[in-house]
Each structure stands twice: as C-alpha cells, then as structure tokens.
Coordinates of C-alpha atoms in Angstrom, one line a residue:
M102 CA 0.0 0.0 0.0
A103 CA 1.3 3.5 -0.9
V104 CA 2.5 5.6 1.9
E105 CA 2.4 9.4 2.0
I106 CA 5.7 11.2 2.9
T107 CA 5.0 14.5 4.6
M108 CA 7.3 17.5 5.4
P109 CA 8.8 16.6 8.8
Q110 CA 9.4 19.1 11.6
L111 CA 13.2 19.2 11.7
S112 CA 13.5 21.8 14.4
D113 CA 11.3 23.0 17.2
T114 CA 10.7 26.4 15.4
M115 CA 10.2 25.0 11.9
D116 CA 6.8 25.6 10.3
A117 CA 7.7 25.1 6.6
G118 CA 10.6 23.7 4.5
K119 CA 11.9 24.3 1.0
I120 CA 13.1 21.4 -1.1
L121 CA 16.7 22.1 -2.2
A122 CA 17.3 18.8 -4.0
W123 CA 15.7 15.3 -4.4
N124 CA 18.3 12.5 -4.0
K125 CA 15.8 10.1 -5.5
K126 CA 13.7 10.4 -8.7
E127 CA 10.4 8.9 -9.5
G128 CA 10.7 5.2 -10.1
D129 CA 13.8 4.8 -7.9
V130 CA 13.9 2.0 -5.3
V131 CA 14.0 3.4 -1.8
Q132 CA 15.3 1.6 1.2
R133 CA 14.7 2.4 4.9
G134 CA 17.5 4.9 5.9
D135 CA 18.0 6.3 2.4
I136 CA 18.1 10.1 2.1
L137 CA 15.2 11.2 0.0
A138 CA 15.7 15.0 -0.2
E139 CA 17.6 18.0 1.2
V140 CA 15.5 20.6 2.8
E141 CA 16.2 24.3 3.8
T142 CA 14.8 25.1 7.2
D143 CA 14.9 28.2 9.4
K144 CA 18.0 26.8 11.1
A145 CA 20.1 24.9 8.5
N146 CA 19.9 22.7 5.5
L147 CA 19.0 19.2 6.6
E148 CA 18.1 15.8 5.0
I149 CA 14.9 13.9 5.0
E150 CA 15.4 10.2 5.7
S151 CA 13.1 7.5 4.5
F152 CA 11.5 5.2 7.1
H153 CA 9.9 2.9 4.5
N154 CA 11.0 0.4 1.8
G155 CA 9.5 0.6 -1.7
V156 CA 9.6 2.7 -4.8
L157 CA 9.3 6.5 -5.1
L158 CA 6.0 6.6 -7.0
K159 CA 5.5 10.4 -7.0
I160 CA 7.3 13.6 -6.1
V161 CA 4.6 16.1 -5.1
V162 CA 6.8 19.1 -4.2
P163 CA 9.5 19.9 -6.8
V164 CA 12.9 21.4 -6.2
D165 CA 12.7 25.0 -5.0
G166 CA 9.1 24.3 -3.9
S167 CA 8.0 24.8 -0.3
A168 CA 5.6 22.9 2.0
A169 CA 4.3 23.4 5.5
V170 CA 5.1 20.9 8.2
G171 CA 2.8 17.9 7.7
E172 CA 2.0 18.6 4.0
L173 CA 2.4 15.9 1.4
I174 CA 5.7 16.0 -0.5
A175 CA 6.1 12.5 -2.0
V176 CA 4.5 9.0 -2.2
I177 CA 6.3 5.7 -1.7
G178 CA 4.7 2.3 -2.6
E179 CA 5.2 -0.9 -4.5
A180 CA 6.5 -1.1 -8.0
G181 CA 3.7 -0.6 -10.6
E182 CA 1.3 0.6 -8.0
S183 CA -1.0 3.4 -9.1
V184 CA -1.1 6.4 -6.8
G185 CA -4.5 7.4 -8.0
A186 CA -6.1 4.0 -7.6
S187 CA -6.4 4.3 -3.9
S188 CA -5.8 6.9 -1.3
P189 CA -2.3 6.5 0.2
S190 CA -2.2 5.8 3.9
K191 CA -0.7 8.4 6.2
A192 CA 2.9 7.6 7.1
A193 CA 3.9 7.5 10.8
P194 CA 5.1 11.0 11.9
Q195 CA 8.7 11.5 11.0
P196 CA 10.8 11.8 14.2
P197 CA 12.0 15.3 14.7
A198 CA 15.7 16.1 14.5
D199 CA 17.6 16.1 17.8
V200 CA 17.7 19.8 18.3
Q201 CA 17.3 22.3 21.1
T202 CA 17.3 26.0 20.3
A203 CA 16.5 29.1 22.2
S204 CA 13.1 30.6 21.5
T205 CA 14.3 34.2 22.1
P206 CA 17.5 35.9 21.2
P207 CA 20.1 36.5 23.9
T208 CA 20.2 40.0 25.4
P209 CA 23.4 41.8 24.2
T210 CA 25.8 42.4 27.0
P211 CA 27.8 45.6 27.4
T212 CA 31.6 45.7 27.9
A213 CA 31.5 48.5 30.6
S214 CA 32.1 46.2 33.6
V215 CA 34.9 44.0 32.1
N216 CA 37.6 45.8 34.1
T217 CA 36.0 44.6 37.4
A218 CA 35.6 41.1 36.0
V219 CA 39.2 40.7 34.9
K220 CA 40.5 41.7 38.3
T221 CA 38.6 38.8 39.8
A222 CA 40.0 36.2 37.4
A223 CA 41.8 34.3 40.2
P224 CA 38.7 32.5 41.6
L225 CA 37.5 31.4 38.1
A226 CA 38.6 27.8 38.7
D227 CA 35.8 27.3 41.1
N228 CA 34.3 23.9 40.4
S229 CA 31.1 24.4 42.4
A230 CA 29.0 24.0 39.4
T231 CA 29.3 21.1 37.0
P232 CA 27.7 20.8 33.5
A233 CA 25.2 18.2 32.6
P234 CA 27.0 15.0 31.6
S235 CA 27.5 14.6 27.9
T236 CA 25.9 11.6 26.2
G237 CA 29.0 11.3 24.0
R238 CA 26.8 10.7 20.9
L239 CA 28.0 12.4 17.8
K240 CA 25.1 14.4 16.1
A241 CA 25.3 14.1 12.3
S242 CA 22.9 13.6 9.5
P243 CA 22.9 10.2 7.7
L244 CA 24.1 11.9 4.5
A245 CA 26.9 13.6 6.4
K246 CA 28.0 10.3 7.8
K247 CA 27.9 8.7 4.4
I248 CA 30.1 11.4 2.7
A249 CA 32.5 11.3 5.7
A250 CA 32.9 7.6 5.3
E251 CA 33.5 7.9 1.5
R252 CA 36.1 10.6 1.9
G253 CA 37.8 9.2 5.1
I254 CA 36.9 12.2 7.2
N255 CA 36.8 11.9 11.0
L256 CA 33.5 13.4 12.1
A257 CA 34.9 14.1 15.6
V258 CA 37.0 17.0 14.1
V259 CA 34.1 18.4 12.1
Q260 CA 32.4 21.6 13.4
G261 CA 28.6 21.2 13.0
S262 CA 26.6 24.2 11.7
G263 CA 23.2 22.6 12.1
P264 CA 20.8 22.9 15.0
D265 CA 22.5 22.2 18.4
G266 CA 25.8 21.6 16.6
R267 CA 24.4 18.8 14.3
I268 CA 26.8 18.0 11.5
V269 CA 25.3 18.3 8.0
K270 CA 26.5 17.6 4.5
R271 CA 28.0 21.1 4.0
D272 CA 30.2 20.8 7.1
V273 CA 31.8 17.5 5.9
I274 CA 32.4 19.0 2.4
D275 CA 34.0 22.1 3.9
Q276 CA 36.1 20.0 6.2
G277 CA 37.4 18.0 3.3
S278 CA 38.6 21.1 1.6
I279 CA 40.7 22.2 4.6
T280 CA 44.4 21.1 4.6
P281 CA 46.6 21.1 7.7
Q282 CA 48.5 24.1 6.4
S283 CA 45.3 26.1 5.9
A284 CA 43.2 25.0 8.8
P285 CA 41.5 28.0 10.3
S286 CA 42.3 29.1 13.9
L287 CA 39.7 30.0 16.5
P288 CA 38.5 33.5 16.0
T289 CA 39.7 36.1 18.4
P290 CA 37.0 38.0 20.5
S291 CA 37.6 41.2 18.5
S292 CA 37.3 39.5 15.1
V293 CA 34.1 37.7 16.3
Q294 CA 32.6 40.9 17.4
Q295 CA 33.5 42.8 14.2
S296 CA 32.3 39.9 12.1
S297 CA 29.0 39.5 14.0
Q298 CA 28.4 43.3 13.9
A299 CA 29.0 43.4 10.1
N300 CA 26.8 40.3 9.5
A301 CA 24.1 41.7 11.9
A302 CA 24.1 45.0 10.0
T303 CA 23.8 43.2 6.7
D304 CA 21.0 40.9 7.9
S305 CA 19.0 43.8 9.4
T306 CA 19.3 45.8 6.2
S307 CA 18.3 42.8 4.1
A308 CA 15.3 42.1 6.3
L309 CA 14.0 45.6 6.1
S310 CA 14.4 45.9 2.4
S311 CA 12.9 42.5 1.7
T312 CA 9.6 43.4 3.6
R313 CA 8.9 46.4 1.3
P314 CA 6.4 45.7 -1.5
S315 CA 8.0 45.4 -4.9
A316 CA 6.5 45.3 -8.4
S317 CA 9.3 43.2 -9.7
K318 CA 9.1 39.4 -10.0
P319 CA 11.6 37.1 -8.2
G320 CA 14.9 37.1 -10.0
E321 CA 14.0 40.0 -12.2
A322 CA 16.6 42.8 -12.6
T323 CA 15.9 45.9 -10.5
S324 CA 17.9 49.1 -11.1
G325 CA 20.7 47.2 -12.7
G326 CA 20.7 44.4 -10.1
A327 CA 18.8 41.2 -9.3
L328 CA 16.5 40.0 -6.6
I329 CA 18.0 37.1 -4.5
P330 CA 15.6 34.8 -2.6
F331 CA 15.6 35.4 1.1
S332 CA 16.7 32.1 2.8
K333 CA 14.7 30.7 5.8
M334 CA 17.8 31.2 8.0
R335 CA 18.1 34.9 7.1
Q336 CA 14.4 35.4 7.7
T337 CA 14.8 34.0 11.2
I338 CA 17.9 36.1 11.8
A339 CA 16.0 39.3 10.8
R340 CA 13.0 38.4 12.9
R341 CA 15.1 37.6 16.0
M342 CA 17.2 40.8 15.5
Q343 CA 14.0 43.0 15.3
Q344 CA 12.6 41.2 18.4
S345 CA 15.9 41.9 20.3
V346 CA 15.9 45.6 19.3
N347 CA 12.2 45.9 20.5
E348 CA 12.7 44.1 23.8
A349 CA 16.2 44.7 25.0
P350 CA 17.6 48.2 25.7
H351 CA 20.8 48.7 23.6
F352 CA 23.8 50.8 24.5
Y353 CA 27.5 50.5 23.7
V354 CA 30.5 51.3 25.8
T355 CA 34.1 51.1 24.6
T356 CA 37.2 50.9 26.9
S357 CA 40.8 49.6 26.8
I358 CA 41.8 46.7 29.0
L359 CA 45.3 45.4 29.8
M360 CA 45.2 41.7 29.2
D361 CA 48.7 40.9 30.3
N362 CA 47.7 39.1 33.5
A363 CA 44.8 37.3 31.8
V364 CA 47.1 36.0 29.0
H365 CA 49.7 34.9 31.7
L366 CA 47.0 33.1 33.7
R367 CA 45.8 31.4 30.5
K368 CA 49.3 30.2 29.8
I369 CA 49.6 28.7 33.3
L370 CA 46.1 27.1 33.2
K371 CA 46.6 25.4 29.8
E372 CA 49.3 23.2 31.5
R373 CA 46.7 21.8 33.9
P374 CA 44.3 19.0 33.2
G375 CA 40.9 20.3 32.1
Y376 CA 42.2 23.6 30.9
E377 CA 44.0 22.6 27.7
N378 CA 41.4 24.3 25.5
T379 CA 41.1 27.5 27.5
S380 CA 41.1 30.6 25.2
V381 CA 40.9 34.3 25.6
N382 CA 37.2 34.0 24.7
H383 CA 36.6 32.0 27.9
F384 CA 38.0 34.9 30.0
I385 CA 35.9 37.5 28.2
I386 CA 32.7 35.4 28.6
K387 CA 33.3 34.9 32.3
A388 CA 34.2 38.6 32.7
A389 CA 30.9 39.6 31.1
A390 CA 29.0 37.3 33.5
Y391 CA 30.8 38.9 36.5
G392 CA 30.0 42.3 35.1
I393 CA 26.3 41.4 35.0
V394 CA 26.4 40.1 38.5
A395 CA 27.8 43.4 39.6
E396 CA 25.3 45.4 37.5
P397 CA 22.2 43.2 37.1
R398 CA 20.2 45.9 35.5
V399 CA 22.1 45.6 32.2
N400 CA 20.4 42.2 31.8
Y401 CA 16.9 43.6 31.9
A402 CA 14.5 43.3 29.0
V403 CA 11.1 44.9 28.1
R404 CA 7.9 42.9 28.1
D405 CA 4.6 44.1 26.5
D406 CA 5.8 47.7 26.7
Q407 CA 4.7 47.7 30.4
F408 CA 7.1 45.5 32.3
V409 CA 10.8 45.2 32.9
F410 CA 11.9 41.6 32.9
Q411 CA 14.9 40.4 34.9
P412 CA 16.0 36.8 34.0
E413 CA 16.8 34.4 36.8
G414 CA 20.1 33.3 35.3
I415 CA 22.8 34.9 33.2
N416 CA 22.8 33.4 29.7
I417 CA 25.3 34.6 27.1
G418 CA 25.1 34.1 23.4
I419 CA 28.2 33.8 21.3
I420 CA 27.5 35.2 17.8
T421 CA 29.2 33.0 15.2
A422 CA 29.3 33.8 11.5
I423 CA 28.7 31.0 9.1
E424 CA 28.2 31.0 5.3
D425 CA 25.0 33.0 4.5
G426 CA 24.0 33.5 8.1
L427 CA 24.6 33.5 11.8
L428 CA 24.4 31.0 14.6
I429 CA 24.2 32.0 18.3
P430 CA 25.1 29.2 20.7
V431 CA 23.8 30.1 24.1
L432 CA 25.6 29.3 27.4
K433 CA 23.2 29.0 30.3
N434 CA 23.9 30.3 33.8
V435 CA 27.5 31.4 33.0
D436 CA 27.9 33.0 36.4
T437 CA 27.8 29.6 38.1
M438 CA 30.0 27.8 35.6
A439 CA 33.7 27.1 36.2
L440 CA 36.1 28.4 33.6
Q441 CA 36.9 25.0 32.1
D442 CA 33.2 24.4 31.7
V443 CA 32.5 27.5 29.6

C-alpha cells in the first residue's frame, strides 16, 4: 500500500521547509534509511530520511518548492502501484531532529564592567557547578556520515553548523577542503565581534528591504541588479534581531583593557588537566558574566511595553558567523560555571 511522505518538523521552530534537492527520482527503489531529499529550514539545510521500503512513486513538491510541516511531499509504494487507484495511507510521523534551540535571542551584554571582572580572574577555577553529563553521541545527519565515510573524514573533528551543533553535508564537504596548512584558527574575540556586527548590519538591512512591497518578479533585474531569494535562515535572523531591538535596551561602551595578567594566567592554566582548550574568549565570557552580577540591570528586557523583565540566570550568546547567516550558541547560567566548563 502506498505511503504518504510529509514534510517533517526538523527543528522546534520550523513551520515550513523548502526542497533544495531530491536525491531520488520517481521510479527509484527506496530503502529504509536512504536520504530522500535535502530541505532548507529556518536553522540549516537538513536531510529527509526514508523510514519505508519501496519505490518512489510520485514527487509532489518539486525542487525549490515549499511545503508546510505535515503537508504531502512524496509518495512511496510498491513497483507498478497506481497512486491514483487508492488513497495512500498516512505515514507515521517523522521523528524530529535532535535539536534544542533558544526561542528568544540572547540579550546583548555591554563591555563596561569588564575591568572589574578581569580583576577577579583568580577564583575562576571554582568547580562548584558542573555541567550536565554529555551523552557522548555524535550528532550528524545520515548523508553527512555517508560522505565522511567515503572521503575518510573523521566526524569528531568536524564543526557542525546545524541545530544544536548537528553535522550536516556542507560541514563535511567544507572539512574535506581544509588542509593542515590552511586549517583556520579559532576567531579572536575582537574578530568575532567585528564579524558579527557586520553580519548583523547586513541581515538587518536585508530584512527591512525584503519586507517592502515590490512590483518586480523574483529574479527580475531591479535598477541594474537582481533579486536574490531570502533564505529561511536569514528570515529567522531578521525576525530575531528585530525582536531583540524591540525588547532589549541597547547601549554600547568602549574601553581599553590590559590583558597581560589574563594572558599569563591562561598560559599557566593550559598546562593543567581540564584547561587545555582555554582561550581568551573564555575569560571574556566569564568577565561579562561577572559584570552582569555586579550590575544586574544591564540584563533587563522589556515585556509588553509595560514591564521590565529580569531573567533568573545569566545566559550569554556567542554570535558566530557562518556561510550566508549566523548561529548563536547560548551558554546557560554562565555566572555559576567554572572556567573550564564554559
């Protein structure tokens, strides 16, 4: 009996997906575990895995087409079976991807109180708080695992750009193009800040311009240029940025800080077990948390234009630029975390 394949919910905020590519064509044999298609979501490009054996009888949503979560995108059945002869049965719900994302953007933190935080760097090694134990399971899509196996790439060294650090096809391909001589180093805090500000400005401008009505058709030249489709990820970035501007008071303070003592402390700590991966970023994140403890009002947000909201904990987002977008991993309760746990 034919089975309907519907658009799965690949993240907790996904309401629709765009088909980027079909890995199978009509008439192809499909085995359980095969990758049917690649889908663009509001978080990343992910794959749709088949949970049924049979033949791909019909593709309902073509490449570049979009479908809401739960809508029919394809039909799988037995060879020679007519799709129109009988109504296909509903497939069991596709299990959602293993993701966990923040529903609201992190409140930007000022740099005004970093001086005080750096002076208290000595007690950073407090181990009073320990993070939740890691499951040790590597999060990667089936297609990413297949490509990694074919190219001899160790997934343990691949940085995932999907939801909750999930490794997707693009990450494996990018890793394969990196040689030991050209492997990128971790970004410095200043470069991350400059890059994130530049990307944020670009995303905000793109978001505002894309919402204005236009008489031009998609892809049609406009004033000597061309209209580029707005990706789901950039739509989400624009929406989150606008929400942040509306709810979180913004102000910026610039100061100079002597980092000699912090750099010296980092050099000492890196020789101790558990601190091998300590970077300058760790110190700045902890310093920002100490600053918020000293001045908790900088962590306030506005709610419904009537209330001031003070979060229970101190959560800090690290803006990270990726190709055609941004990711913001959020560290929870940074003020209670030991330095090596950041």
